[in-house]
């Protein structure tokens, strides 16, 4: 997740300041209507489409959860950030002259067309683009020639970053997404250290390691909690994962495979760290490449000896 997205997320926790900020930011003497991008009844919006030259991402609420292009669960935190951004973004000034002409060309080339819908009814439509330095964001209402520099009052963030996310960026980053009450078995395999292999199962409603006669339950609980909460930093597209083909063709450090009572399997391979890289590469079900934080990867790469009661 990019720095700009993390900065946008921070505005959620600080939203209690919105009321006070509304008073001060709306004491505007520039003559700009601060409400031109305002979304009416945002709670009724159940579909958002983001279209650019890279393609279209559809975010749709199915009555229970938000989905990405009907195929994947959406990242709930990012959905919250999206709506907070939609609600709080305001025009700062209208572009004129050469700057307007330049941004207009960039808007036509790189802009993201945002549609906010209630079923099939259009609530709001506008174009979004940012500058090359990713420090400024511009909005343009559909059918209006005016282009505005926009901001979220009180925050110095690159507003366009949330709209520029592709399909993989919107996806829920949880690795092992299923009902843990249906857990059956976990198998952990170390290809180059097989003496550290172990398996975890439920025995009398308690997690147990078959290969360890007396396991440290505190360490086991911490390990399973890290596993259950494991999140990818990024889910890579097929094009993005090509750069890791050489690494992925080698041996992983550890392989984790979980099965539930319906025999649904989720497997994760974690590969060796690369020199100079701040992330760890993983592979889910041999089909999708993900990037993990080194700390998260280390927490779920424990060998059998780690759990032996001292």
Coordinates of N, CA and C in Angstrom, one line a residue, residues 194 196 199 244 259:
X194 N 13.5 -30.2 6.8 CA 12.3 -31.0 7.0 C 12.1 -31.4 8.4
X196 N 12.0 -29.5 10.8 CA 11.2 -28.5 11.4 C 9.8 -28.5 11.0
X199 N 2.5 -30.0 12.1 CA 1.1 -29.9 11.7 C 0.3 -29.5 13.0
X244 N 9.6 -11.4 -10.6 CA 10.0 -12.3 -9.5 C 10.0 -13.8 -10.0
X259 N -6.4 -26.4 5.7 CA -7.6 -27.1 5.2 C -8.8 -26.9 6.2

